[in-house]
Coordinates of C-alpha atoms in Angstrom, one line a residue:
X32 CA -32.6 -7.1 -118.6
X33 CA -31.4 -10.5 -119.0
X34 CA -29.2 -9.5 -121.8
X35 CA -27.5 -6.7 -119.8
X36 CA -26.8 -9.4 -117.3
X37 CA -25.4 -11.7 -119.8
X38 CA -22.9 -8.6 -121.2
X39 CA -21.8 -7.5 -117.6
X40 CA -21.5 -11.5 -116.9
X41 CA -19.3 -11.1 -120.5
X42 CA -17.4 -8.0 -119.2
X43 CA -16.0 -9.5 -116.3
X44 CA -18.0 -8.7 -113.6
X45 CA -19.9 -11.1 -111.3
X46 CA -23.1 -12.8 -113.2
X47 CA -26.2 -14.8 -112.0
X48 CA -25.4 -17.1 -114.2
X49 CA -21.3 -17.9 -114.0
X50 CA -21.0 -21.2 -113.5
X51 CA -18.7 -22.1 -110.8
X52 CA -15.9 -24.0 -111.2
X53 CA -16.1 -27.3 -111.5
X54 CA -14.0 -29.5 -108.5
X55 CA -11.0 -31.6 -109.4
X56 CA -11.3 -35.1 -109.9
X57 CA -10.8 -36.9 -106.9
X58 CA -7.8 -38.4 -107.8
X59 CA -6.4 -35.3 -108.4
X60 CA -7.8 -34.2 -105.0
X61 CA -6.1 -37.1 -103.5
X62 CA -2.7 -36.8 -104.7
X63 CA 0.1 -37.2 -102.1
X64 CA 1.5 -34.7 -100.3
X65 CA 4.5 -36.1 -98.7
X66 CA 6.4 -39.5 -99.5
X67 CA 5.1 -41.2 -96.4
X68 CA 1.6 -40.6 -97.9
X69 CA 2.6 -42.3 -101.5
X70 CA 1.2 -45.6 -102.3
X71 CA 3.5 -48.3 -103.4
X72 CA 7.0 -48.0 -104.9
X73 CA 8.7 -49.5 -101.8
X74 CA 11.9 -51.1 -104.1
X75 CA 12.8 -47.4 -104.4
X76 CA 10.7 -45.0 -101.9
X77 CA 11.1 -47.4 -98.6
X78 CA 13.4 -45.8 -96.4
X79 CA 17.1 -45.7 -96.8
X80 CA 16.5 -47.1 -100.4
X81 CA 18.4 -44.9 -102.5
X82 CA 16.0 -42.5 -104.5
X83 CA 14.6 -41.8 -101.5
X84 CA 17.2 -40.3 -99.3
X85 CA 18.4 -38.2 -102.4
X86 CA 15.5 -36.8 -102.3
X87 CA 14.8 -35.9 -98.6
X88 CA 18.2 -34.7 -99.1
X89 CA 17.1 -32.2 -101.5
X90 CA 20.0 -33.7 -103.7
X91 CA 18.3 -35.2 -107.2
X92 CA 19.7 -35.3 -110.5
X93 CA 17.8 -35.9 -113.8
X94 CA 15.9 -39.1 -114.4
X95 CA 13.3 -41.4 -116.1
X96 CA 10.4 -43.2 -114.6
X97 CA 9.0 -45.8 -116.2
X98 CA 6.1 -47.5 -115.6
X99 CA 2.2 -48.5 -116.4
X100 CA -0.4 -45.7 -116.4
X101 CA -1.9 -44.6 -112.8
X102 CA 1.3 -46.0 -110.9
X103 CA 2.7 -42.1 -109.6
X104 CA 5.2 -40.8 -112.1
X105 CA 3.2 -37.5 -112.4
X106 CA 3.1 -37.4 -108.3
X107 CA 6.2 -38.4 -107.4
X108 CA 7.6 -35.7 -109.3
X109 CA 5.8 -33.3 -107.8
X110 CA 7.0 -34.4 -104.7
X111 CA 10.8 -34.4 -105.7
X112 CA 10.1 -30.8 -107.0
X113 CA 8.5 -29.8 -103.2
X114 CA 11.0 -31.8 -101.0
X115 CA 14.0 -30.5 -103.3
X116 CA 12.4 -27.0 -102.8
X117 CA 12.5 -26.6 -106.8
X118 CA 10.2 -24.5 -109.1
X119 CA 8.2 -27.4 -111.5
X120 CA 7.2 -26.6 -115.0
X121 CA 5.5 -28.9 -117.4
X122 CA 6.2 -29.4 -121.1
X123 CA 4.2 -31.0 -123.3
X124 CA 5.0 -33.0 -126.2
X125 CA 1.5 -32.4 -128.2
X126 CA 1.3 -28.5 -128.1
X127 CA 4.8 -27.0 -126.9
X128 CA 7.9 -27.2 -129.1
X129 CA 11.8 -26.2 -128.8
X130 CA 10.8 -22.6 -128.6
X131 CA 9.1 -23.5 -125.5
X132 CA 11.7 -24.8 -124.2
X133 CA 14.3 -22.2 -125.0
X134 CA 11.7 -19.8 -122.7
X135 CA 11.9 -22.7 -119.9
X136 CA 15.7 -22.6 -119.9
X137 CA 15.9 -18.6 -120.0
X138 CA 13.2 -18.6 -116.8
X139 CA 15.8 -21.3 -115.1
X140 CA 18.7 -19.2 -115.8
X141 CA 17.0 -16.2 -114.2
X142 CA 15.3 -18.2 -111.6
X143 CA 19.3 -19.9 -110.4
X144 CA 20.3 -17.0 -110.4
X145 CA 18.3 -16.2 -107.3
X146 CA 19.3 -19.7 -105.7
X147 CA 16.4 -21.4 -106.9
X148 CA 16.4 -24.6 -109.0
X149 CA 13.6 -26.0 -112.0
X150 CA 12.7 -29.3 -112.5
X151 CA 10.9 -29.6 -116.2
X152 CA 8.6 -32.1 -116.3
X153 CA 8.2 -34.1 -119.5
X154 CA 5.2 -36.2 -119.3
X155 CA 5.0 -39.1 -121.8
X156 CA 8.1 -38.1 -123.0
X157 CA 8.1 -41.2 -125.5
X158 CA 6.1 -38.8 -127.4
X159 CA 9.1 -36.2 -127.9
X160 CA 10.4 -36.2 -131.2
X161 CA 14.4 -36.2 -131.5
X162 CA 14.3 -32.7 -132.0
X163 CA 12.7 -31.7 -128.8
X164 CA 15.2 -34.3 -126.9
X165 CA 18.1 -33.2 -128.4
X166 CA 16.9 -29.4 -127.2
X167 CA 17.2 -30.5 -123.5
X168 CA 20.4 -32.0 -123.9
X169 CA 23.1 -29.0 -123.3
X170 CA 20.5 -27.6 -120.4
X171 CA 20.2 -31.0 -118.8
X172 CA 24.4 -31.2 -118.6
X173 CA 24.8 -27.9 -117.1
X174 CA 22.6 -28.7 -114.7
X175 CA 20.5 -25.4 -115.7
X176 CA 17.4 -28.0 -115.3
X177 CA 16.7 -31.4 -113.9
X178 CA 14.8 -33.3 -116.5
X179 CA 12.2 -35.5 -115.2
X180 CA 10.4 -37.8 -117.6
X181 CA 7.4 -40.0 -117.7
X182 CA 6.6 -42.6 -119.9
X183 CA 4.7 -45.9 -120.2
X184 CA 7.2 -47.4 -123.0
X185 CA 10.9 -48.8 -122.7
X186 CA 13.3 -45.3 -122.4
X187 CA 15.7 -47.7 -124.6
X188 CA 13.3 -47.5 -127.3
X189 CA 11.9 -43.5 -127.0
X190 CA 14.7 -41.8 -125.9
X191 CA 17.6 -40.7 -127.9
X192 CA 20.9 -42.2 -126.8
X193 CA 22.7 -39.0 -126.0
X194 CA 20.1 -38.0 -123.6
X195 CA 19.3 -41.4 -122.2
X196 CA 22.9 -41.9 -121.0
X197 CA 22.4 -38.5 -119.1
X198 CA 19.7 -39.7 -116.5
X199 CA 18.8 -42.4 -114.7
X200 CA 15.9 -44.5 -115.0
X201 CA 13.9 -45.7 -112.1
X202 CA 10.8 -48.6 -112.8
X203 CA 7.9 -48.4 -111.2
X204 CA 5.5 -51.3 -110.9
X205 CA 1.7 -51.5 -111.0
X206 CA 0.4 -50.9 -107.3
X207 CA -0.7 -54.4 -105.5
X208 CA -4.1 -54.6 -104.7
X209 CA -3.7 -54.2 -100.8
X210 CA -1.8 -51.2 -102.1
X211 CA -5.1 -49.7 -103.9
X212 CA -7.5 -51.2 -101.3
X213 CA -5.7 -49.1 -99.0
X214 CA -5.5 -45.9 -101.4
X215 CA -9.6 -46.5 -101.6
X216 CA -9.9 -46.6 -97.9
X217 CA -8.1 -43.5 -97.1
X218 CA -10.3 -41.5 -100.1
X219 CA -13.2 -43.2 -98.4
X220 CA -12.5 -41.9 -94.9
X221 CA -10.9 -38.6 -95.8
X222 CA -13.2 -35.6 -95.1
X223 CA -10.4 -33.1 -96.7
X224 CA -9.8 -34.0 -99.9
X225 CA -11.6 -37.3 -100.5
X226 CA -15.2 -38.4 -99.6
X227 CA -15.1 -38.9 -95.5
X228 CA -17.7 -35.9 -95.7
X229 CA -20.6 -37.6 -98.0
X230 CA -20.9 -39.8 -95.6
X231 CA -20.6 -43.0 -97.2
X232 CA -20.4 -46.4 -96.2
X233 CA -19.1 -49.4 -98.3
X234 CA -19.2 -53.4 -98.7
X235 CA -15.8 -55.2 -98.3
X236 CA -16.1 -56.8 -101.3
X237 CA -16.9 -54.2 -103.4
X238 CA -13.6 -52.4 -102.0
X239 CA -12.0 -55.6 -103.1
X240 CA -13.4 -55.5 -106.3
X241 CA -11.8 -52.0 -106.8
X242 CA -8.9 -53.5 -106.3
X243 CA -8.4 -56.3 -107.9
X244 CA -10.0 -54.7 -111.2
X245 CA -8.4 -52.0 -111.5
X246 CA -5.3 -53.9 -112.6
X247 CA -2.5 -51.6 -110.6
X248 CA -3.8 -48.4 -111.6
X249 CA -4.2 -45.8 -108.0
X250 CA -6.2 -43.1 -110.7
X251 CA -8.6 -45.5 -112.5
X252 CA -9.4 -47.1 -109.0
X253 CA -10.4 -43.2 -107.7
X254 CA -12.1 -43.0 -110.8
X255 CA -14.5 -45.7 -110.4
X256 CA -14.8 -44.9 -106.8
X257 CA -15.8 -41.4 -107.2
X258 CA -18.7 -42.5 -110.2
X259 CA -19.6 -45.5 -107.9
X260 CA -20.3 -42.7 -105.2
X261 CA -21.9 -40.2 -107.4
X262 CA -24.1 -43.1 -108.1
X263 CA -25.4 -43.8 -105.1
X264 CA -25.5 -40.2 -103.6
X265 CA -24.6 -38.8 -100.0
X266 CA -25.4 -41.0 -97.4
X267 CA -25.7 -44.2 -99.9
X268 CA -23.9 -47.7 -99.6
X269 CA -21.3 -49.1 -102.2
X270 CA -22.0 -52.2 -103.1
X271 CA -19.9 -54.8 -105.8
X272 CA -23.1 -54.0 -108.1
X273 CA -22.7 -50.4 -107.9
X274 CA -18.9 -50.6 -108.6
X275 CA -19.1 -52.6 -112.0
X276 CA -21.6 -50.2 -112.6
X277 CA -19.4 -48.0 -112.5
X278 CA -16.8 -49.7 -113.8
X279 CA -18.3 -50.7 -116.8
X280 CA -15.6 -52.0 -119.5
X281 CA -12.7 -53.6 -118.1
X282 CA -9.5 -52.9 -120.4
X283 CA -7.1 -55.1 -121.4
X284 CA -3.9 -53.8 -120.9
X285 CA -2.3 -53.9 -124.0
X286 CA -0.7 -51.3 -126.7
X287 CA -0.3 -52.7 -130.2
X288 CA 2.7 -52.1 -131.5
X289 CA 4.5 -51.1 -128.3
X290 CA 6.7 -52.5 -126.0
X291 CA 4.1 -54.6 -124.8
X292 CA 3.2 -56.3 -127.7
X293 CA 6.2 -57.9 -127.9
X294 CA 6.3 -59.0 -124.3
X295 CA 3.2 -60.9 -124.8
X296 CA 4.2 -62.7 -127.8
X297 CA 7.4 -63.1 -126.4
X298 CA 5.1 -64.9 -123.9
X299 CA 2.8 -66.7 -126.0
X300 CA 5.9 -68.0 -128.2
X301 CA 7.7 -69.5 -124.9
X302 CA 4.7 -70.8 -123.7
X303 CA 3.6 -73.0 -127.4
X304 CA 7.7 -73.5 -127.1
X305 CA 7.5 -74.8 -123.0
X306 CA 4.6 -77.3 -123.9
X307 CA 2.2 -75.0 -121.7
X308 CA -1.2 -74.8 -123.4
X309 CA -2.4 -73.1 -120.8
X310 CA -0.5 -70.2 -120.7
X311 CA -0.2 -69.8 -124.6
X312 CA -4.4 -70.1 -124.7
X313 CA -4.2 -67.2 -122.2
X314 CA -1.3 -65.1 -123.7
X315 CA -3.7 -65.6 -127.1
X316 CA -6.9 -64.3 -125.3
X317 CA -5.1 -61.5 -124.4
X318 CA -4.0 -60.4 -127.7
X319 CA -7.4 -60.9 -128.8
X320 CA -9.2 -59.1 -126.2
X321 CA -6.4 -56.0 -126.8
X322 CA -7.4 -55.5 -130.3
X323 CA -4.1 -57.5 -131.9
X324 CA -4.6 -58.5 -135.6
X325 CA -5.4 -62.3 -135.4
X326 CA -2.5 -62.1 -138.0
X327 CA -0.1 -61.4 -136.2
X328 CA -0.6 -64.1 -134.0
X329 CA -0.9 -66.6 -136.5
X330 CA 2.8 -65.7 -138.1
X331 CA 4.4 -66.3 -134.4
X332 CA 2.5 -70.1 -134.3
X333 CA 3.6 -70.4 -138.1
X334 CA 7.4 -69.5 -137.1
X335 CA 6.9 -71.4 -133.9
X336 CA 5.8 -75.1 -135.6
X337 CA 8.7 -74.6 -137.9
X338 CA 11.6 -73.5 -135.0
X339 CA 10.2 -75.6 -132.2
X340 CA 8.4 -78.5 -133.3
X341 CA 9.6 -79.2 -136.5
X342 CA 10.2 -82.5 -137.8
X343 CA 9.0 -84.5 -134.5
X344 CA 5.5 -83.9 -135.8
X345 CA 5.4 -82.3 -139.2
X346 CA 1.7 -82.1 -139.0
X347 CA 2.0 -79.1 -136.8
X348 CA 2.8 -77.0 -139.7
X349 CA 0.3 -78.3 -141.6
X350 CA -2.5 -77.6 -139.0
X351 CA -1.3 -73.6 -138.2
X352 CA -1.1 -72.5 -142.4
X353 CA -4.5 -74.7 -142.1
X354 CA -5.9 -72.5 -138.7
X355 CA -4.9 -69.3 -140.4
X356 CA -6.9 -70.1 -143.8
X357 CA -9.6 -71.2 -141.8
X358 CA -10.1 -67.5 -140.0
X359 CA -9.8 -66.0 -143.3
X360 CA -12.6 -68.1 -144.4
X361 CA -14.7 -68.1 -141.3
X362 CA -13.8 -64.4 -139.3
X363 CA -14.3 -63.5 -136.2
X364 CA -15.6 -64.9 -134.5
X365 CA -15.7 -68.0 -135.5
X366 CA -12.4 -68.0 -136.4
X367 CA -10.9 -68.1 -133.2
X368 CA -12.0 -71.5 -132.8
X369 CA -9.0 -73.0 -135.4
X370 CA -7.1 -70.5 -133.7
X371 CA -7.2 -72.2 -130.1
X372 CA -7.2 -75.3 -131.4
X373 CA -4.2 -74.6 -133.3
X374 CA -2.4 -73.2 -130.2
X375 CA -3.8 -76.3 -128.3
X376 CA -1.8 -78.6 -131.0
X377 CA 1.3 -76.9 -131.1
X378 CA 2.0 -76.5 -127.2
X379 CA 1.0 -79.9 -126.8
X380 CA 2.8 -81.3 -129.7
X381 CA 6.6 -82.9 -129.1
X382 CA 9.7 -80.9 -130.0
X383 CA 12.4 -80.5 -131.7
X384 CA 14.7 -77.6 -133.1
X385 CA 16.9 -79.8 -135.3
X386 CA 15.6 -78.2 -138.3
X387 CA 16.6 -74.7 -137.1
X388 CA 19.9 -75.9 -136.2
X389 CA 20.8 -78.0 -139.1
X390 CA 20.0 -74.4 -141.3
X391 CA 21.8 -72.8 -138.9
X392 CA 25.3 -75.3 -139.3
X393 CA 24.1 -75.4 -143.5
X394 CA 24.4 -71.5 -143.8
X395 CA 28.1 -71.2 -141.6
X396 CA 29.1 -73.7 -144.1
X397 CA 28.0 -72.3 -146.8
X398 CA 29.5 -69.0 -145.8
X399 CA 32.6 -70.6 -144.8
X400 CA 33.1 -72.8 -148.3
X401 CA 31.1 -69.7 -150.4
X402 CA 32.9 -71.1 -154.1
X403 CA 32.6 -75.0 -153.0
X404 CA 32.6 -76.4 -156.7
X405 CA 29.4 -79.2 -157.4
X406 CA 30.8 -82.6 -157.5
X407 CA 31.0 -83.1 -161.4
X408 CA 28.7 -87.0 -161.0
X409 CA 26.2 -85.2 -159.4
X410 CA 26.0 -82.5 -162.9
X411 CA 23.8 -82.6 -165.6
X412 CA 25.7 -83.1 -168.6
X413 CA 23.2 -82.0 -171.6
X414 CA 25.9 -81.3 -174.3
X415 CA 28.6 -83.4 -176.0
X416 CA 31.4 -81.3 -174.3
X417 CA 30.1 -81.6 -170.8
X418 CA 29.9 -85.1 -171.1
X419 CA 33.2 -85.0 -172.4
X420 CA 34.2 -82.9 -169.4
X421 CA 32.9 -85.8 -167.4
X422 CA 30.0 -84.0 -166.2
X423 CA 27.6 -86.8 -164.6
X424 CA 29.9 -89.5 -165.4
X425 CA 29.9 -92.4 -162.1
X426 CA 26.3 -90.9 -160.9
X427 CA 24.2 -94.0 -160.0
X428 CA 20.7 -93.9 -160.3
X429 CA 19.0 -94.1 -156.9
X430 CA 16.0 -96.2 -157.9
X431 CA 17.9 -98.8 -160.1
X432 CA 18.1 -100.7 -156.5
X433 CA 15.1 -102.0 -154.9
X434 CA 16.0 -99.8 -151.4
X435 CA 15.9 -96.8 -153.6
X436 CA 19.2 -95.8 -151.9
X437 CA 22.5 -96.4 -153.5
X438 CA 25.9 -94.7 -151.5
X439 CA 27.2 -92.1 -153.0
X440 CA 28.8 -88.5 -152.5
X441 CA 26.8 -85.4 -153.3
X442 CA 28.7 -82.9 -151.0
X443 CA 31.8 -80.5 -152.2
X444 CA 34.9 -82.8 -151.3
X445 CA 35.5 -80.2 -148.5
X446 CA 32.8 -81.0 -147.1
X447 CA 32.6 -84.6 -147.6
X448 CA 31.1 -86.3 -144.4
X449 CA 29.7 -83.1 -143.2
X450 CA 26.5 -83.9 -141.3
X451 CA 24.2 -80.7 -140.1
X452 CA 20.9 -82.4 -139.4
X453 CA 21.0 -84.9 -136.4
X454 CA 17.5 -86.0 -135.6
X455 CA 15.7 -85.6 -131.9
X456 CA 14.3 -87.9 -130.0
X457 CA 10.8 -87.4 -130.1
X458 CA 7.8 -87.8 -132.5
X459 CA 8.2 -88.6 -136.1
X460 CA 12.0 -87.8 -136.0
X461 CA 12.3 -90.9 -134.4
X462 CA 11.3 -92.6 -137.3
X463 CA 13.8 -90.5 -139.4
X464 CA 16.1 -91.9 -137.3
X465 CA 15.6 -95.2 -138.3
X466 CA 15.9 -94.2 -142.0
X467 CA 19.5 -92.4 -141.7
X468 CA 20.5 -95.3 -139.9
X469 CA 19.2 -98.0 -142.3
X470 CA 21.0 -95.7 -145.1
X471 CA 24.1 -95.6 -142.6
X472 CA 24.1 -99.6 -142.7
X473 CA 23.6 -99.9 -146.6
X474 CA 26.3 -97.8 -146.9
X475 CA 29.0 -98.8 -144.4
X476 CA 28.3 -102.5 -146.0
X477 CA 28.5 -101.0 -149.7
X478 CA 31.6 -99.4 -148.5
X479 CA 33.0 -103.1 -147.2
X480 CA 31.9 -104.9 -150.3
X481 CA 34.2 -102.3 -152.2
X482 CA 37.3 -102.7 -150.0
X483 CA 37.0 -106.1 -150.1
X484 CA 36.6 -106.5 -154.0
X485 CA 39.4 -104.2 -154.0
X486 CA 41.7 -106.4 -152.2
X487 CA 41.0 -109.1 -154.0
X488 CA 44.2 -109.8 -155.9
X489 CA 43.4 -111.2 -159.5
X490 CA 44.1 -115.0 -160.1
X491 CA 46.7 -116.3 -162.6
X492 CA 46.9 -119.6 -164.4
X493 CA 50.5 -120.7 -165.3

């Protein structure tokens, strides 16, 4: 019996046992349905703001938004597609190719035909390969389809030229937290779609806490919401408890190797550079708690004690090469302690990018005077015929002086006098200051004992 009920249940026909369909996620459930019930976005959505009257308009062309996960790409597309009285068709990246789209475009064609528009909706369209952008490329210029794209990374990065100069791209920014608290509210109090029916009631500060943790993101704050209420059942209370309960692992936001990454070393570099060790301690923790290879960060302090610190306190070098070789000793995480005090040091350490600009004015000269010839004192001269060539002849040897220092040319003659390296003002450059100056004096006043030898006229005796 039960197995004739499991074959007509197989056959298509009703069974005891069909399980019935699961409800949407109540972020799903609670996606807008008009733009005057979409959260956030007010640089572009706010009335009479541009995107926005193109759409009420009905009037849209293709385009790009970019922005951090849970902020509305997905939704306000939707919305452009219903207010624009278009047909919307997904493609994917991961399991639809360019034969795919060829069937999209020939369903458009029929579909204009009719008077009828498509927007094709490329979510994470990063993920496209040139291939698959190229194919969109003659449809998107006819105007057969408007392409609407989502991504998380920079378009100037993921999207092919050709195509990128054929849409516009709109930012959108993480949601504020009185932007989710208010998204929360509304899911709380909506007997619809959201969970006004279950008859919950919930804590001010755990709504708050909602908001502030999930970091701009509307669908992970619905998320936690809706296991925070399955949680504590029909009827039950939300409490700050139950949410990081729910909760559980805050993210960082980061993506390792994306566009990202760089911002925050960008970050963490400017902050060792602006002699902020907070910030840089921060901008480090973050790295760290987004999975970043301690590496990574170690090559950008390395770079940084040589670019911005320098020779105002050459121990700064020293002490990163000496943090890094200390976490490949010790590990994680133990090794993050060299690490932060390395980071410490160098954002609290004075600064100076002489260095980087004396290479900088070494290497235009040396591109500028590439065949300079080497003075021929300043030669070795290890055979008879060099010497005879006068190779090393007039060099003076700098120690046969007690200063260690005796004047003497060792640049190209069109270069003589050249000076790339000027010292700062800070640190132990101040102290190399002294030195080129002292060596300035010696030889100005070896220069004057010469000229004034030289106009000595000789004395005769009759």
């Amino acid at each position: 019996m039960a197995e004739r009920r499991n074959q007509r249940g197989r056959s298509g026909g009703p069974s005891l046992f069909a399980a019935a369909a699961p409800p949407q996620p109540l972020a799903a459930r609670m996606r807008p349905r008009t733009l005057d019930e979409y959260v956030g976005q007010q640089h572009l959505l706010a009335p009479g703001m541009p995107l926005r009257e193109s759409i009420e308009r009905g009037n849209v062309s293709s385009m790009v938004f970019w922005g951090p996960p849970g902020t509305g790409k997905t939704t306000l597309a939707r919305l452009v597609a219903r207010y624009t009285d278009r047909e919307f068709v997904s493609f994917s990246a991961v399991t639809e190719g360019v034969p795919r789209v060829r069937e999209i475009v020939r369903e458009a064609e029929d579909r204009r035909d009719t008077g009828r528009g498509t927007i094709l909706f490329a979510d994470e369209i990063h993920r496209f390969n040139k291939a698959q952008q190229d194919a969109f490329l003659p449809h998107v210029e006819a105007g057969t389809i408007t392409l609407i794209g989502a991504t998380t990374e920079n378009p100037s990065f993921e999207i092919v030229g050709a195509l990128l100069s054929r849409v516009r791209v709109f930012v959108l920014r993480p949601l504020s937290p009185a932007d989710i608290e208010g998204l929360v509210r509304r899911a709380l109090g909506d007997a619809e779609r959201g969970l006004g029916a279950s008859g919950l009631t919930a804590d001010d500060d755990a709504i708050e806490l909602l908001a502030t943790e999930s970091d701009g993101d509307a669908r992970r704050a619905l998320t936690v919401l809706e296991a925070a209420a399955d949680h504590v059942g029909a009827g039950g209370h939300l409490t700050g408890d139950a949410v990081r309960q729910a909760a559980q692992l805050r993210f960082s936001h980061y993506d390792k190797g994306g566009e990202e990454t760089y911002n925050i070393l960008s970050a963490f570099h400017k902050s060792l550079r602006g002699s902020d060790p907070q910030a840089a301690l921060f901008w480090m923790a973050r790295m760290l708690e987004g999975g970043q290879d301690p590496m990574v960060i170690f090559r950008r302090a390395i770079a940084m004690a040589a670019e911005d610190i320098g020779l105002a306190d050459p121990e700064a070098l020293k002490l990163a090469v000496a943090a890094r070789d200390a976490f490949h000793m010790l590990g994680a995480p133990e090794g993050y302690l060299p690490m932060s005090q390395m980071v410490i040091y160098l954002a609290t350490a004075p600064k100076s990018n002489s260095s980087k600009v004396a290479l900088d004015a070494a290497l235009a000269a040396a591109q500028e005077h590439p065949a300079a010839q080497v003075p021929l004192h300043v030669r070795n001269a290890p055979t008879k015929l060099m010497k005879e060539l006068g190779y090393h002849e007039g060099y003076q040897y700098a120690h046969a002086v007690p200063e260690a220092y005796i004047p003497q040319e060792y640049l190209p003659d069109a270069l003589t006098g050249s000076a790339f390296y000027t010292p700062g003002p800070f640190g132990f450059e101040k102290e190399i200051a002294k030195r080129l100056a002292w060596w300035e004096e010696l030889r100005a006043r070896a220069q004057g004992e010469a000229s004034g030898a030289a106009g000595q006229e000789p004395s005769t005796e009759e």
